[in-house]
Amino acid sequence: MPEPTRITVLAGGIGGARFTRGLLHHLAGTGTESEVTVVGNTGDDIRLFGLQICPDLDTLMYTLGGGISEDRGWGREDETFTVRSELAAYGVAPDWFGLGDRDTATHLVRTQMLAAGYPLSAVTEALCDRWRPGVRLLPMSDDRVETHVVVEGDEPGTRRAIHFQEWWIRHRAALPAHGFVLVGAEDARPAPGVVEAITTADVVLLPPSNPVVSVGTILEVPGIREAVRSTPAPVVGVSPIVGDAPVRGMADACLRAIGVATSASAVALHYGSRTAGAGGHGLLDGWLVHDATDAEAVDALTASGITTRAVPLLMTDPMSTAAIAAQALALAGELRA
Ligand code: GDP
Ligand code: CA
């Protein structure tokens, strides 16, 4: 059966970007005519030093546009940090955010356009004119929403919320978290084109992004979860958890905060099966787990209404990542048939 033409990916930063790069590599290799839309998480966004910073959109744009630092996985290659050290010399807080000089130009352009009244989706499109990521990159929402993390307060028994970036970067996700709040979500709307990209897609893919603070956040924008649940397209996800740990980063701390075990199987069940027969309000038709560590999860997940395959899931290079994308599309093709 011919491969799908309209592919929509709900992505966070590094995991989402690397997977999508592999997807484009696969599509180019097979000569498939396709339109890929990436809906990027903006819950990580933060305003610092007067600049509007969108870490996940920038990771997607730089990775797909060839400007990413491969070592760090975020920010620009050949980066310098003079602005950051000058700000620190003034004693301006915070000093823990990785604000690079090249990156700062992106934030300046974005902030200036937002101040002139352009919505974030239009700003993102303008930035992508330079980077040509090969996908249509949409923020999940043009409205300002921010993930905050509920942690212990100073007084025993009290709690307070801090910005996700403060928890993630400054505290390295080591402060015990009691949950996440997407501030502004109630009144947020999906950005123009987001719902249509999901409901008119041939395939919807959940890449191996953080299921809580990347994909989970996107799904919290009113209307997006419903779009994923109701799309006629198969919905296939790729596990970010391999064995009992995230491949990279601290997704285990996020899962712990919402009471979900750190395993490929628990994440799949957290997303849930879309099949009504399975009784769930879930999202997934198909799921990929890592063959060397998680093959034993296949039968039970498949029986629960999520058709699961065990394949290699390490995105070590463009070829292996393209193969993961190919497996996701193949599973989607099976599910559609
Ligand atoms: P972030 O916004 O930059 O944190 O990136 P994402 O949310 O898009 O992706 C983070 C997730 O990618 C982490 O939970 C990792 O476990 C996952 N990840 C990173 N590299 C790999 C890989 O090679 N294979 C798989 N399966 N997952 C990966
Ligand atoms: Ca992120």
PDB file of C-alpha atoms and ligand atoms in Angstrom, residues 12-16 44 56 168 208-210 214 238-242 246-248 251 313-315, ligand 1:
ATOM      1  CA  GLY A  12       8.579  18.274  22.122  1.00  0.00           C
ATOM      2  CA  GLY A  13      12.220  19.271  21.647  1.00  0.00           C
ATOM      3  CA  ILE A  14      15.103  16.858  21.226  1.00  0.00           C
ATOM      4  CA  GLY A  15      13.225  13.551  20.963  1.00  0.00           C
ATOM      5  CA  GLY A  16      10.579  15.002  18.681  1.00  0.00           C
ATOM      6  CA  ASP A  44       8.241  25.191  27.975  1.00  0.00           C
ATOM      7  CA  ASP A  56      10.999  23.245  21.787  1.00  0.00           C
ATOM      8  CA  TRP A 168      14.199  21.294  34.795  1.00  0.00           C
ATOM      9  CA  PRO A 208       9.527   9.583  21.524  1.00  0.00           C
ATOM     10  CA  SER A 209       8.963  12.937  23.224  1.00  0.00           C
ATOM     11  CA  ASN A 210       8.396  13.406  26.928  1.00  0.00           C
ATOM     12  CA  SER A 214       5.933  17.631  25.818  1.00  0.00           C
ATOM     13  CA  VAL A 238       7.121   5.614  19.793  1.00  0.00           C
ATOM     14  CA  SER A 239       8.275   4.930  23.340  1.00  0.00           C
ATOM     15  CA  PRO A 240      10.735   7.425  24.830  1.00  0.00           C
ATOM     16  CA  ILE A 241      11.368   4.896  27.604  1.00  0.00           C
ATOM     17  CA  VAL A 242      13.736   2.042  26.926  1.00  0.00           C
ATOM     18  CA  PRO A 246      14.362   7.516  29.460  1.00  0.00           C
ATOM     19  CA  VAL A 247      17.013   7.320  26.760  1.00  0.00           C
ATOM     20  CA  ARG A 248      18.017  10.860  27.592  1.00  0.00           C
ATOM     21  CA  ALA A 251      11.246  12.022  31.904  1.00  0.00           C
ATOM     22  CA  LEU A 313      14.322   2.410  19.054  1.00  0.00           C
ATOM     23  CA  LEU A 314      17.711   4.036  19.574  1.00  0.00           C
ATOM     24  CA  MET A 315      18.101   7.144  17.426  1.00  0.00           C
TER      25      MET A 315
HETATM   26  P1  GDP B   1      12.779  17.879  25.073  1.00  0.00           P
HETATM   27  O1  GDP B   1      11.567  18.779  24.929  1.00  0.00           O
HETATM   28  O2  GDP B   1      14.023  18.490  24.521  1.00  0.00           O
HETATM   29  O3  GDP B   1      12.925  17.317  26.452  1.00  0.00           O
HETATM   30  O4  GDP B   1      12.533  16.665  24.094  1.00  0.00           O
HETATM   31  P2  GDP B   1      11.311  15.698  23.828  1.00  0.00           P
HETATM   32  O5  GDP B   1      10.246  15.816  24.860  1.00  0.00           O
HETATM   33  O6  GDP B   1      10.903  15.818  22.406  1.00  0.00           O
HETATM   34  O7  GDP B   1      12.042  14.297  23.947  1.00  0.00           O
HETATM   35  C1  GDP B   1      12.612  13.874  25.152  1.00  0.00           C
HETATM   36  C2  GDP B   1      12.537  12.374  25.195  1.00  0.00           C
HETATM   37  O8  GDP B   1      13.243  11.830  24.074  1.00  0.00           O
HETATM   38  C3  GDP B   1      13.181  11.781  26.421  1.00  0.00           C
HETATM   39  O9  GDP B   1      12.192  11.314  27.302  1.00  0.00           O
HETATM   40  C4  GDP B   1      14.057  10.644  25.870  1.00  0.00           C
HETATM   41  O10 GDP B   1      13.868   9.434  26.558  1.00  0.00           O
HETATM   42  C5  GDP B   1      13.608  10.524  24.437  1.00  0.00           C
HETATM   43  N1  GDP B   1      14.704  10.080  23.592  1.00  0.00           N
HETATM   44  C6  GDP B   1      15.878  10.725  23.372  1.00  0.00           C
HETATM   45  N2  GDP B   1      16.664   9.984  22.565  1.00  0.00           N
HETATM   46  C7  GDP B   1      15.977   8.849  22.279  1.00  0.00           C
HETATM   47  C8  GDP B   1      16.250   7.681  21.494  1.00  0.00           C
HETATM   48  O11 GDP B   1      17.309   7.530  20.893  1.00  0.00           O
HETATM   49  N3  GDP B   1      15.286   6.717  21.451  1.00  0.00           N
HETATM   50  C9  GDP B   1      14.090   6.846  22.114  1.00  0.00           C
HETATM   51  N4  GDP B   1      13.188   5.856  22.004  1.00  0.00           N
HETATM   52  N5  GDP B   1      13.795   7.935  22.853  1.00  0.00           N
HETATM   53  C10 GDP B   1      14.720   8.904  22.932  1.00  0.00           C
END
